[in-house]
Amino acid sequence: MPCGQPGSSAAPALYVVGVDVGSTAVKCHVYDRGAAVRGSSCRKVESLYPRPGWVELDPEVLWSQFVGVVKEAVQAAGIHMKQVAALGISTQRSTFITWHKRTGKPFHNFISWQDLRSAELVNSWNRSLLLKVIHVIFTVLHFFTGNDRYLAPSFLTFSTHQTSMKLSWVFKNIPEADEAAKKNNCCFGTVDTWLLYRLTKGSVFATDYSNASSTGVFEPFTKCWNPTLCSLLSIPMSIYPPVKDTSFNFGSADPEIFGVPIPIMALVADQQSAMFGECCFQPGDVKLTMGTGGFWNVNTGGSLFASHRDLFTSVDETAKMARSIVDSQGVCFVPGFQVSANNSSLCASFMGLKPTTTRNHLVRAILESVAFRNKQLFDIIVKKVRIPLRTVRADGGVSNNSFVMQMTSDLINKKIEKPSNTDMSSLGAAFLAGLASGLWTDKEQLKKLRRIEAVFEPQKDVKEYKPAMDTWMQAVKCSLHW
């Protein structure tokens, strides 16, 4: 479809804009009806580290970057803003901010999901008698009812990744926020909520289910903010936004921002957005993300699933170095957060170093650790999710590493598809916005737009990896006592 030109008298072509506000970059792509990228822009996210363990984002800088990439991408596409049918926004999860409801002034910078300022609170709660009592109560309830709604609270532990503890920290340490909350003048928002608030000049205050669920303060079984948890942590319920469907008409951007009132038709958390972009629409469809974090996502259909674990992995290296040697020579790499999601003091470690260890051995050990963790997480999913697993699709920067992809395929003994476009969070947001605006009619149409770049099929028996994985597991156990 030919691109329209600014000022053209021809009937305007319809495009959808997908923006992904990630942990490392703000990316924007302009898609046409065929889901082809017509224009793009990207700006690096600059994190702030005001104190050891603190990770923040400047809200004004992030706002400027967001507006900037949209304008640049539309210009690169050679179209006019009025030709944009809808805007979809994908955002990093659990990063949040609070601001004054009347003035719109933030009480603090964005507090990142990576921030560790709540570590002391987390440790205190996890050691508390009250939490042990909660475990007992919900264990009994789950035993007698069999209802999964009671399963998660029965083994609830807090971590520094969760929004809840950091939000509790805000009201304990920022008097202005606490005072405003007592007067019903404080707003809480993840990145999507705050961007929507700014885009609409304060007229719309809302979030979607995927972002709300990612905070750890939202109850998925009742689809409400959790009043019990908020009461325990002294967080006022008045601060939370209404929760809407992910694909929804959230209103339009104020015309002063982009020149025209662009409809905002989707807000979505990055993991869920990428899964939608991969067209994982059927129960049992699986998506593996390997980027800043490592995540397995499973479509469980209409059944909610209470998981016992949430694990992370991170690596960024090349496959060529790993393949230049036959093995890692017994060297093992264990990222700190791969050992335990609830211990913020753990550090990454190499084990098994020898005088003959080279840089390639270190690289291979890092890459193997990603594949081994993928195997562990996949085995947990197979054991706990009571539905047959179907197609496995992978994205994220590390999915470009053929060594990790092939080794993962071997270990889980399943075919893994890698899409041509690995910016799935942006595409997923665009798909959701395009469906809401009518640019695309249904999910079947979206499936036909998928483009697969590579397929990795099992080539080795998983038993061949057993010695190396056993050694790695031993290293993981040793790391627990660091």
XYZ file of C-alpha atoms in Angstrom:
482
model
C 0.000 0.000 0.000
C 1.577 3.330 -1.002
C 2.449 5.762 1.757
C 0.449 8.977 1.784
C 2.351 12.248 1.898
C 1.728 15.115 4.304
C -0.819 17.432 2.800
C -1.880 14.922 0.136
C -5.432 15.326 -1.146
C -5.811 11.535 -1.615
C -7.920 9.521 0.815
C -5.825 8.981 3.927
C -4.286 5.552 4.388
C -4.724 4.028 7.810
C -1.795 3.194 10.038
C -1.360 2.175 13.651
C 1.445 3.307 15.953
C 2.933 0.948 18.536
C 5.187 2.343 21.261
C 7.237 0.135 23.580
C 8.527 1.911 26.694
C 11.048 -0.647 27.884
C 13.762 -0.769 30.530
C 16.538 0.202 28.124
C 14.811 2.038 25.262
C 11.649 3.753 24.066
C 10.821 2.352 20.624
C 8.104 3.386 18.214
C 7.021 1.704 14.982
C 4.406 2.743 12.462
C 2.609 -0.277 10.964
C 0.429 -0.518 7.870
C -2.456 -2.948 7.308
C -0.006 -5.695 6.403
C 1.823 -5.165 9.722
C 4.866 -3.956 7.802
C 6.974 -1.326 9.562
C 6.803 1.955 7.628
C 8.715 4.155 10.043
C 10.621 3.743 13.313
C 12.349 5.692 16.056
C 14.250 4.720 19.185
C 15.698 6.590 22.146
C 17.756 5.166 25.005
C 16.188 5.146 28.466
C 18.534 6.797 30.943
C 18.189 5.289 34.408
C 19.121 7.324 37.472
C 20.973 5.893 40.480
C 20.649 8.506 43.262
C 21.700 6.044 45.990
C 23.149 2.529 46.051
C 20.403 0.099 45.052
C 18.009 2.837 43.914
C 16.920 2.871 40.261
C 14.750 5.721 38.983
C 13.538 7.353 35.773
C 12.952 11.079 35.314
C 9.247 11.409 34.375
C 9.768 14.549 32.290
C 12.616 12.986 30.324
C 10.537 9.859 29.693
C 7.600 11.989 28.551
C 9.835 13.933 26.166
C 11.251 10.682 24.775
C 7.782 9.225 24.279
C 6.453 12.218 22.362
C 9.709 12.458 20.428
C 9.750 8.883 19.131
C 6.111 9.067 18.010
C 6.744 12.240 16.013
C 9.980 10.890 14.544
C 8.489 7.526 13.545
C 5.481 9.131 11.843
C 7.785 11.515 9.996
C 10.037 8.604 8.962
C 6.964 6.810 7.608
C 6.225 9.761 5.347
C 2.684 10.122 6.587
C 0.652 12.766 8.397
C -0.503 12.382 12.000
C -4.124 12.425 10.823
C -3.464 9.154 9.003
C -2.825 7.360 12.313
C -5.913 5.317 13.171
C -4.799 4.342 16.661
C -2.004 4.399 19.207
C -1.068 1.348 21.288
C 1.293 1.628 24.263
C 3.350 -1.226 25.714
C 5.291 -0.519 28.900
C 7.775 -2.066 31.292
C 5.932 -3.642 34.180
C 5.855 -2.609 37.851
C 7.750 0.668 37.403
C 5.521 3.310 39.009
C 5.055 6.897 40.124
C 2.673 8.849 42.366
C 1.458 12.382 41.757
C -0.918 15.036 43.075
C -4.396 14.544 41.666
C -5.172 18.267 41.408
C -1.837 19.710 40.220
C -0.442 16.674 38.364
C 2.942 17.236 40.040
C 4.876 14.002 40.789
C 5.889 13.335 44.376
C 9.015 11.492 43.210
C 10.703 10.066 40.120
C 9.541 6.802 38.594
C 10.689 3.970 40.859
C 11.925 1.157 38.624
C 11.029 -2.510 38.968
C 14.794 -3.011 39.417
C 14.921 -0.720 42.472
C 16.041 -2.231 45.808
C 15.044 0.500 48.271
C 12.381 -1.722 49.819
C 14.854 -4.519 50.685
C 14.703 -3.834 54.425
C 10.895 -3.822 54.411
C 10.853 -7.009 52.346
C 13.167 -8.848 54.723
C 11.200 -7.657 57.744
C 7.880 -8.859 56.329
C 9.236 -12.183 55.114
C 10.514 -12.919 58.639
C 7.358 -11.743 60.360
C 5.024 -13.891 62.425
C 2.038 -12.316 60.698
C 3.133 -13.651 57.313
C 3.558 -17.143 58.784
C 0.006 -16.949 60.156
C -1.268 -15.885 56.716
C 0.473 -18.896 55.169
C -1.213 -21.285 57.599
C -4.676 -19.779 57.138
C -4.595 -19.916 53.358
C -2.970 -23.343 53.271
C -5.918 -24.668 55.262
C -8.406 -22.834 53.036
C -6.792 -24.245 49.905
C -6.713 -27.759 51.368
C -10.441 -27.786 52.166
C -11.695 -25.881 49.100
C -9.187 -26.796 46.380
C -9.666 -23.231 45.117
C -6.514 -21.827 43.475
C -7.524 -18.383 44.719
C -6.116 -19.448 48.103
C -2.971 -21.063 46.725
C -0.859 -17.961 46.075
C -1.388 -16.425 49.552
C -0.469 -19.764 51.146
C 3.166 -19.326 50.098
C 3.238 -15.535 49.674
C 6.655 -13.942 50.066
C 7.558 -10.398 49.194
C 10.396 -9.393 46.888
C 12.028 -6.147 45.856
C 10.678 -6.608 42.324
C 7.107 -6.131 43.509
C 5.396 -2.748 43.443
C 3.613 -3.288 46.763
C 6.623 -2.962 49.064
C 8.106 -0.004 47.205
C 4.720 1.735 47.316
C 4.556 1.115 51.056
C 8.025 2.663 51.275
C 6.752 5.786 49.478
C 4.050 6.450 52.064
C 6.462 5.821 54.921
C 9.191 8.098 53.550
C 7.585 10.819 51.419
C 5.340 12.947 53.683
C 3.834 14.909 50.767
C 2.523 11.725 49.160
C 1.174 10.410 52.442
C -0.571 13.699 53.252
C -2.118 13.917 49.768
C -3.325 10.311 49.997
C -5.093 11.033 53.294
C -6.965 13.837 51.519
C -7.772 11.650 48.487
C -5.427 13.757 46.348
C -2.805 11.132 45.449
C -2.713 9.161 42.204
C -0.736 5.963 41.645
C 0.229 4.824 38.193
C 2.491 2.452 36.345
C 4.140 3.895 33.231
C 1.055 3.326 31.067
C -1.278 5.148 33.471
C 1.002 8.154 33.760
C 1.515 8.417 29.994
C -2.252 8.196 29.441
C -2.776 10.915 32.056
C -0.254 13.184 30.311
C -1.508 12.415 26.803
C -5.062 13.389 27.778
C -3.983 16.461 29.805
C -5.202 14.836 33.001
C -8.695 13.969 31.780
C -8.237 10.168 31.821
C -6.953 8.167 34.791
C -6.905 4.436 34.049
C -4.829 1.310 33.514
C -5.415 -2.115 31.947
C -5.596 -5.621 33.436
C -2.114 -6.692 32.329
C -0.360 -3.740 33.959
C -2.526 -3.906 37.083
C -1.821 -7.636 37.491
C 1.916 -7.041 37.200
C 1.987 -4.807 40.288
C 1.261 -7.649 42.700
C -1.457 -5.481 44.314
C -4.237 -6.599 41.961
C -6.337 -9.695 42.723
C -6.749 -11.626 39.430
C -9.540 -13.860 40.716
C -11.801 -10.947 41.716
C -10.340 -8.461 39.199
C -10.008 -5.815 41.896
C -7.199 -4.036 43.713
C -6.472 -6.139 46.796
C -7.885 -4.338 49.881
C -6.454 -6.889 52.341
C -2.890 -6.487 51.095
C -3.258 -2.696 50.990
C -4.532 -2.688 54.560
C -1.587 -4.808 55.728
C 0.890 -2.463 54.045
C -0.951 0.771 54.964
C -1.525 1.699 51.321
C -4.707 3.779 50.765
C -7.102 2.267 48.226
C -8.056 5.714 46.897
C -4.823 6.042 44.927
C -5.519 3.320 42.364
C -6.843 3.918 38.828
C -9.883 2.151 37.340
C -8.886 -0.997 35.418
C -10.069 -1.357 31.814
C -9.739 -3.956 29.064
C -6.343 -4.000 27.362
C -7.835 -3.327 23.919
C -10.090 -0.371 24.707
C -10.825 3.215 23.692
C -8.984 5.115 26.413
C -9.707 8.490 24.823
C -7.578 10.618 22.504
C -4.289 12.404 22.866
C -4.786 16.135 23.283
C -4.438 17.763 19.826
C -1.794 20.162 21.155
C 0.636 17.254 21.537
C 0.655 15.734 18.037
C -1.422 18.264 16.121
C -4.453 15.961 15.917
C -6.412 13.941 18.539
C -4.922 10.459 18.028
C -7.119 7.710 19.589
C -5.377 5.718 22.343
C -6.758 2.209 21.796
C -4.516 -0.076 23.838
C -2.483 -0.115 27.049
C -0.583 -3.311 27.761
C 2.325 -4.647 29.823
C 5.337 -5.641 27.745
C 5.244 -9.408 28.349
C 1.561 -9.705 27.570
C 1.978 -7.398 24.577
C 4.779 -9.486 23.127
C 2.721 -12.636 23.598
C -0.156 -11.070 21.683
C 2.265 -9.927 18.992
C 3.405 -13.545 18.618
C -0.270 -14.518 18.083
C -0.276 -16.903 21.052
C -4.073 -16.980 21.035
C -4.716 -20.672 21.763
C -4.567 -22.367 25.194
C -1.201 -24.096 25.454
C 0.643 -21.579 23.263
C 3.990 -20.703 24.870
C 6.186 -17.647 24.478
C 9.764 -17.326 25.681
C 11.233 -13.847 26.134
C 14.991 -13.442 26.506
C 15.891 -9.798 26.963
C 16.542 -7.721 30.093
C 14.808 -10.604 31.859
C 14.008 -14.178 30.913
C 10.324 -15.120 30.996
C 8.136 -18.043 29.990
C 4.506 -17.122 29.274
C 1.727 -19.660 28.738
C -1.783 -19.080 27.418
C -3.914 -20.970 29.950
C -7.216 -20.109 28.281
C -10.087 -19.289 30.614
C -8.423 -20.883 33.633
C -6.354 -18.822 36.044
C -3.129 -20.443 37.162
C -1.405 -19.723 40.484
C 2.346 -20.181 40.047
C 4.858 -20.883 42.805
C 7.822 -19.187 41.120
C 8.946 -16.117 39.169
C 12.547 -16.410 38.015
C 14.824 -14.190 35.943
C 17.894 -14.563 33.739
C 19.991 -12.161 31.764
C 22.800 -12.488 29.211
C 24.007 -10.732 26.095
C 26.758 -12.341 24.053
C 27.415 -14.020 20.734
C 26.943 -17.601 19.593
C 30.176 -17.658 17.598
C 32.407 -17.547 20.674
C 30.431 -20.286 22.400
C 30.654 -22.592 19.389
C 34.412 -22.108 19.046
C 34.878 -24.581 21.925
C 33.285 -27.960 22.597
C 32.214 -27.160 26.152
C 32.705 -24.641 28.962
C 35.476 -26.786 30.522
C 33.498 -27.087 33.745
C 33.112 -23.333 34.171
C 29.659 -22.325 35.430
C 27.996 -18.930 35.544
C 25.189 -18.182 38.006
C 23.471 -14.762 37.876
C 22.536 -13.675 41.395
C 18.850 -13.190 40.644
C 18.802 -16.588 38.965
C 19.476 -18.210 42.316
C 16.696 -16.513 44.263
C 14.211 -13.825 43.307
C 13.787 -12.947 46.994
C 17.408 -12.262 47.970
C 18.532 -8.892 46.682
C 22.057 -9.247 48.094
C 23.111 -12.186 45.925
C 25.661 -11.451 43.215
C 26.537 -13.120 39.941
C 29.363 -15.628 40.103
C 31.672 -17.754 37.982
C 32.717 -21.137 39.358
C 35.151 -23.757 38.149
C 37.749 -21.322 36.798
C 41.093 -22.910 35.820
C 44.432 -21.650 34.485
C 43.304 -22.833 31.028
C 39.999 -20.929 31.143
C 39.671 -18.481 28.243
C 37.221 -15.717 27.439
C 35.323 -18.146 25.201
C 34.794 -20.534 28.105
C 33.330 -17.681 30.154
C 31.059 -16.677 27.292
C 29.853 -20.214 26.733
C 29.179 -20.639 30.452
C 27.001 -17.515 30.412
C 25.029 -18.693 27.405
C 24.622 -22.192 28.814
C 23.216 -20.726 32.029
C 20.400 -19.122 30.026
C 19.529 -22.401 28.308
C 19.735 -24.366 31.570
C 17.392 -21.926 33.301
C 15.039 -22.106 30.328
C 14.986 -25.870 30.788
C 14.223 -25.556 34.515
C 11.379 -23.111 33.956
C 9.928 -25.181 31.134
C 9.928 -28.277 33.358
C 8.073 -26.316 36.064
C 5.469 -25.231 33.504
C 5.007 -28.802 32.248
C 4.559 -30.029 35.810
C 2.264 -27.283 37.070
C 0.183 -26.167 34.076
C -2.517 -28.691 33.470
C -2.947 -28.153 29.736
C -1.007 -29.549 26.766
C 1.699 -27.150 25.598
C 1.591 -26.201 21.938
C 3.801 -23.918 19.881
C 6.836 -22.303 21.528
C 7.729 -18.848 20.180
C 10.728 -16.795 21.278
C 11.637 -13.123 21.104
C 13.820 -10.570 22.866
C 17.405 -9.616 22.113
C 18.889 -12.928 23.249
C 16.623 -14.799 20.821
C 19.030 -13.543 18.142
C 21.654 -15.835 19.662
C 21.395 -19.076 17.728
C 23.494 -20.984 20.282
C 21.036 -20.283 23.111
C 18.046 -20.962 20.868
C 19.351 -24.312 19.627
C 20.457 -25.466 23.061
C 17.083 -24.525 24.541
C 15.295 -26.438 21.795
C 17.447 -29.496 22.519
C 16.857 -29.281 26.271
C 13.067 -28.918 26.130
C 12.778 -31.245 23.108
C 10.458 -28.868 21.295
C 10.482 -26.789 18.145
C 10.968 -23.032 18.766
C 9.884 -20.373 16.283
C 11.686 -17.033 16.056
C 9.831 -14.169 14.342
C 11.324 -11.851 11.750
C 10.470 -8.889 13.951
C 11.787 -9.334 17.507
C 10.212 -6.058 18.752
C 7.100 -7.953 19.726
C 6.000 -5.619 22.516
C 5.517 -2.787 20.028
C 3.769 -5.051 17.516
C 1.481 -6.514 20.183
C 0.404 -3.041 21.306
C -0.215 -2.126 17.671
C -2.267 -5.291 17.078
C -4.436 -4.584 20.125
C -4.930 -0.949 19.128
C -5.616 -1.918 15.519
C -8.301 -4.407 16.558
C -9.979 -1.825 18.769
C -9.937 0.773 15.989
C -11.121 -1.607 13.256
C -7.905 -1.516 11.226
C -7.856 -5.304 11.611
C -11.015 -7.330 11.963
C -10.053 -10.332 14.096
C -7.259 -12.529 15.424
C -7.391 -14.818 12.383
C -6.359 -11.877 10.233
C -3.459 -11.164 12.576
C -2.231 -14.754 12.369
C -1.831 -14.369 8.607
C 0.476 -11.380 9.175
C 3.033 -13.358 11.225
C 6.492 -13.712 9.690
C 8.867 -16.425 10.942
C 12.598 -15.889 10.418
C 13.950 -19.153 11.831
C 12.795 -22.432 13.338
C 14.986 -24.343 15.808
C 14.285 -28.052 16.139
C 15.854 -30.515 18.595
C 19.140 -31.901 17.266
C 20.678 -33.523 20.360
C 19.306 -35.831 22.997
C 18.799 -34.026 26.293
C 20.931 -36.718 27.991
C 24.017 -35.294 26.261
C 23.645 -32.150 28.342
C 23.147 -33.930 31.675
C 26.784 -33.786 32.921
C 27.092 -30.062 32.181
C 23.678 -29.268 33.669
C 24.403 -31.329 36.799
C 27.609 -29.336 37.292
C 25.702 -26.095 36.788
C 23.052 -27.149 39.298
C 25.802 -27.844 41.833
C 27.120 -24.322 41.228
C 23.634 -22.911 41.801
C 23.392 -24.720 45.158
C 26.791 -23.390 46.191
C 25.676 -19.863 45.325
C 22.809 -20.110 47.812
C 25.366 -20.034 50.647
C 27.339 -17.052 49.313
